[in-house]
Amino acid sequence: MDINIRVMTRKDKPGIMRILATTPEFKPSEVVVAEEVIDSYLASPRSAGYCTLVAEIDSVIAGYVCFGSTPLTEGTWDLYWIAVAADKQQQGIGGTLLGLAEKSMREEEARLVIIETSSLPAYERARQFYLNHGYEVIGHIPDFYTLGDDKLILQKRLK
Ligand SMILES: CC(C)(COP(=O)(O)OP(=O)(O)OC[C@H]1O[C@@H](n2cnc3c(N)ncnc32)[C@H](O)[C@@H]1OP(=O)(O)O)[C@@H](O)C(=O)NCCC(=O)NCCS
């Protein structure tokens, strides 16, 4: 499998939207916010505060990752979204995207990466993925998203 990871361009948006819309973990309201972030990035790739990488296989978008420097911090970055098409998961694409996002953050002098995720069972695979890539749970806000759906905050120190 030949994966090409590169910076997102405008023509990649339909492929990313297809992945978001068919990812069962994401609620429609989350897809709306993800699209707003993509649009804001595309409108101003250098100054929107977001970096977006896509994974392409045979000219088809198979996944993406979106991250950005956290406003009002020195060296803290947020990993906002990562998703891989359901039929392309468990083949190393998510790990490759995450690794290259971290490389890009390191190049920008990032020292801390923060990820927020849900405690629901549907996110167990994502949680395990983050833990296996060196992230640790450092915060837990009960009932944050809704009753019974807690916010988990994970971090990884890059230096
Ligand atoms: C989380 C997510 C991005 C991971 O993407 P992925 O492409 O499946 O990730 P990888 O293939 O690199 O790794 C997944 C597992 O596949 C296995 N794997 C990796 N490469 C492999 C290969 N070449 N062959 C077989 N298995 C492999 C690994 O064991 C890995 O296990 P781990 O996650 O426990 O470390 C993906 O599951 C996803 O899009 N989920 C839905 C959206 C989501 O929940 N996003 C996060 C919101 S907080």
Short mmCIF file of C-alpha atoms and ligand atoms in Angstrom, two decimals:
data_model
loop_
_atom_site.label_atom_id
_atom_site.label_comp_id
_atom_site.label_asym_id
_atom_site.label_seq_id
_atom_site.Cartn_x
_atom_site.Cartn_y
_atom_site.Cartn_z
CA MET A 1 0.00 0.00 0.00
CA ASP A 2 1.43 3.34 -1.07
CA ILE A 3 0.25 6.12 1.27
CA ASN A 4 0.90 9.72 0.32
CA ILE A 5 0.60 12.11 3.28
CA ARG A 6 0.43 15.76 2.30
CA VAL A 7 -1.04 19.10 3.27
CA MET A 8 -4.77 19.42 2.52
CA THR A 9 -5.92 21.44 -0.47
CA ARG A 10 -9.39 22.60 -1.49
CA LYS A 11 -10.00 19.61 -3.78
CA ASP A 12 -9.63 17.23 -0.82
CA LYS A 13 -12.68 18.56 1.02
CA PRO A 14 -15.30 16.19 -0.54
CA GLY A 15 -13.17 13.16 0.34
CA ILE A 16 -12.76 14.31 3.93
CA MET A 17 -16.47 15.11 4.25
CA ARG A 18 -17.30 11.59 2.99
CA ILE A 19 -15.12 10.09 5.72
CA LEU A 20 -16.62 12.32 8.43
CA ALA A 21 -20.18 11.56 7.32
CA THR A 22 -19.59 7.80 7.34
CA THR A 23 -17.69 7.62 10.64
CA PRO A 24 -20.24 6.29 13.14
CA GLU A 25 -18.38 7.80 16.12
CA PHE A 26 -19.10 11.35 14.89
CA LYS A 27 -22.50 12.93 15.60
CA PRO A 28 -23.96 15.18 12.84
CA SER A 29 -23.31 18.22 15.06
CA GLU A 30 -19.63 17.24 15.30
CA VAL A 31 -19.41 16.89 11.51
CA VAL A 32 -20.78 20.43 11.20
CA VAL A 33 -18.02 21.75 13.48
CA ALA A 34 -15.36 19.70 11.67
CA GLU A 35 -16.51 21.23 8.37
CA GLU A 36 -16.35 24.75 9.85
CA VAL A 37 -12.77 24.08 10.91
CA ILE A 38 -11.90 22.76 7.43
CA ASP A 39 -13.49 25.80 5.78
CA SER A 40 -11.66 28.15 8.07
CA TYR A 41 -8.38 26.36 7.29
CA LEU A 42 -9.03 26.46 3.53
CA ALA A 43 -9.96 30.13 3.63
CA SER A 44 -6.65 30.98 5.24
CA PRO A 45 -4.28 28.00 5.45
CA ARG A 46 -1.44 30.03 6.94
CA SER A 47 -3.27 32.10 9.51
CA ALA A 48 -6.38 30.15 10.60
CA GLY A 49 -4.47 28.43 13.38
CA TYR A 50 -5.08 24.98 11.92
CA CYS A 51 -2.82 22.56 10.06
CA THR A 52 -4.48 19.78 8.11
CA LEU A 53 -2.80 16.73 6.58
CA VAL A 54 -4.50 14.16 4.38
CA ALA A 55 -3.59 10.54 3.65
CA GLU A 56 -4.13 9.62 0.02
CA ILE A 57 -4.08 6.12 -1.45
CA ASP A 58 -4.37 5.77 -5.24
CA SER A 59 -5.71 9.35 -5.46
CA VAL A 60 -8.47 8.63 -2.90
CA ILE A 61 -8.54 10.41 0.47
CA ALA A 62 -8.28 7.72 3.16
CA GLY A 63 -7.90 9.88 6.27
CA TYR A 64 -7.00 13.23 7.72
CA VAL A 65 -5.67 14.91 10.81
CA CYS A 66 -6.22 18.50 11.93
CA PHE A 67 -4.16 20.17 14.65
CA GLY A 68 -3.12 23.63 15.72
CA SER A 69 -1.23 25.71 18.21
CA THR A 70 -3.40 26.43 21.27
CA PRO A 71 -4.06 30.17 21.52
CA LEU A 72 -2.47 31.96 24.51
CA THR A 73 0.03 29.17 25.18
CA GLU A 74 3.72 28.72 24.47
CA GLY A 75 4.37 25.36 22.85
CA THR A 76 1.02 23.69 23.53
CA TRP A 77 -0.85 22.26 20.56
CA ASP A 78 -4.30 20.69 20.19
CA LEU A 79 -4.98 17.67 18.04
CA TYR A 80 -8.54 18.52 16.99
CA TRP A 81 -9.60 15.74 14.64
CA ILE A 82 -8.22 12.51 13.26
CA ALA A 83 -10.21 10.08 11.16
CA VAL A 84 -9.50 7.24 8.78
CA ALA A 85 -12.10 5.76 6.38
CA ALA A 86 -13.75 2.73 8.02
CA ASP A 87 -12.53 0.33 5.32
CA LYS A 88 -8.95 1.61 5.60
CA GLN A 89 -8.57 1.42 9.39
CA GLN A 90 -6.14 -0.95 11.18
CA GLN A 91 -3.58 -0.68 8.39
CA GLY A 92 -1.29 1.91 9.95
CA ILE A 93 -2.77 5.02 8.28
CA GLY A 94 -3.91 6.66 11.55
CA GLY A 95 -0.51 6.01 13.13
CA THR A 96 1.27 7.48 10.11
CA LEU A 97 -0.95 10.59 10.17
CA LEU A 98 -0.43 11.04 13.92
CA GLY A 99 3.33 10.56 13.61
CA LEU A 100 3.62 13.15 10.84
CA ALA A 101 1.37 15.59 12.72
CA GLU A 102 3.69 15.24 15.73
CA LYS A 103 6.74 15.71 13.49
CA SER A 104 5.23 18.88 12.09
CA MET A 105 4.39 20.13 15.61
CA ARG A 106 7.96 19.39 16.79
CA GLU A 107 9.27 21.46 13.89
CA GLU A 108 7.15 24.33 15.26
CA GLU A 109 8.73 23.91 18.72
CA ALA A 110 5.64 22.22 20.22
CA ARG A 111 6.31 20.69 23.63
CA LEU A 112 2.84 19.46 24.64
CA VAL A 113 0.01 17.90 22.60
CA ILE A 114 -3.51 17.83 24.03
CA ILE A 115 -6.39 15.66 22.81
CA GLU A 116 -9.94 15.80 24.11
CA THR A 117 -12.17 12.80 23.59
CA SER A 118 -15.28 11.12 24.89
CA SER A 119 -15.49 8.38 27.48
CA LEU A 120 -18.20 6.49 25.54
CA PRO A 121 -17.47 2.88 24.52
CA ALA A 122 -17.59 3.92 20.84
CA TYR A 123 -14.32 5.80 21.39
CA GLU A 124 -12.51 2.88 22.99
CA ARG A 125 -10.59 2.15 19.80
CA ALA A 126 -9.48 5.79 19.52
CA ARG A 127 -8.49 5.86 23.22
CA GLN A 128 -6.39 2.71 22.83
CA PHE A 129 -4.83 4.17 19.69
CA TYR A 130 -3.76 7.31 21.57
CA LEU A 131 -2.46 5.34 24.58
CA ASN A 132 -0.42 3.12 22.28
CA HIS A 133 1.11 6.24 20.74
CA GLY A 134 2.38 7.59 24.07
CA TYR A 135 -0.58 9.71 25.22
CA GLU A 136 -1.79 9.56 28.82
CA VAL A 137 -5.13 10.52 30.34
CA ILE A 138 -4.50 13.54 32.57
CA GLY A 139 -8.02 14.89 32.99
CA HIS A 140 -11.56 13.64 33.26
CA ILE A 141 -14.67 15.84 33.42
CA PRO A 142 -17.72 13.75 34.31
CA ASP A 143 -20.93 14.34 32.31
CA PHE A 144 -19.20 17.00 30.17
CA TYR A 145 -20.75 16.22 26.77
CA THR A 146 -24.00 14.96 28.26
CA LEU A 147 -25.05 12.87 31.27
CA GLY A 148 -22.88 9.75 31.23
CA ASP A 149 -20.56 11.06 28.51
CA ASP A 150 -17.39 12.38 30.13
CA LYS A 151 -14.62 14.43 28.57
CA LEU A 152 -11.20 12.75 28.74
CA ILE A 153 -8.15 14.94 28.29
CA LEU A 154 -5.00 13.23 27.06
CA GLN A 155 -1.55 14.67 26.73
CA LYS A 156 1.82 13.78 25.28
CA ARG A 157 5.01 15.69 25.99
CA LEU A 158 7.13 16.14 22.89
CA LYS A 159 10.00 17.58 24.90
C1 LIG B 1 -8.60 6.26 15.74
C2 LIG B 1 -8.32 6.04 14.26
C3 LIG B 1 -7.99 7.37 13.61
C4 LIG B 1 -7.11 5.10 14.10
O1 LIG B 1 -6.82 4.98 12.70
P1 LIG B 1 -6.22 3.62 12.08
O2 LIG B 1 -5.84 3.92 10.69
O3 LIG B 1 -7.12 2.49 12.32
O4 LIG B 1 -4.90 3.49 12.97
P2 LIG B 1 -3.72 2.43 12.80
O5 LIG B 1 -4.05 1.45 11.73
O6 LIG B 1 -2.45 3.19 12.69
O7 LIG B 1 -3.72 1.75 14.22
C5 LIG B 1 -4.89 1.07 14.67
C6 LIG B 1 -4.55 -0.35 15.08
O8 LIG B 1 -4.29 -1.09 13.91
C7 LIG B 1 -3.20 -1.99 14.13
N1 LIG B 1 -2.32 -1.87 12.97
C8 LIG B 1 -1.55 -0.81 12.64
N2 LIG B 1 -0.91 -1.06 11.49
C9 LIG B 1 -1.29 -2.27 11.08
C10 LIG B 1 -0.99 -3.07 9.95
N3 LIG B 1 -0.14 -2.64 9.02
N4 LIG B 1 -1.61 -4.26 9.86
C11 LIG B 1 -2.46 -4.68 10.80
N5 LIG B 1 -2.80 -3.96 11.89
C12 LIG B 1 -2.23 -2.78 12.04
C13 LIG B 1 -2.47 -1.56 15.37
O9 LIG B 1 -2.49 -2.66 16.25
C14 LIG B 1 -3.29 -0.43 15.93
O10 LIG B 1 -3.67 -0.72 17.25
P3 LIG B 1 -3.79 0.46 18.33
O11 LIG B 1 -4.73 1.49 17.80
O12 LIG B 1 -4.33 -0.19 19.54
O13 LIG B 1 -2.41 1.03 18.44
C15 LIG B 1 -9.51 5.35 13.55
O14 LIG B 1 -9.89 4.21 14.29
C16 LIG B 1 -10.71 6.25 13.34
O15 LIG B 1 -10.79 7.01 12.37
N6 LIG B 1 -11.72 6.13 14.24
C17 LIG B 1 -12.95 6.86 14.07
C18 LIG B 1 -12.79 8.33 14.33
C19 LIG B 1 -12.32 8.62 15.72
O16 LIG B 1 -12.78 8.03 16.69
N7 LIG B 1 -11.40 9.59 15.81
C20 LIG B 1 -10.88 10.04 17.06
C21 LIG B 1 -11.81 11.00 17.68
S1 LIG B 1 -11.25 11.49 19.28
#
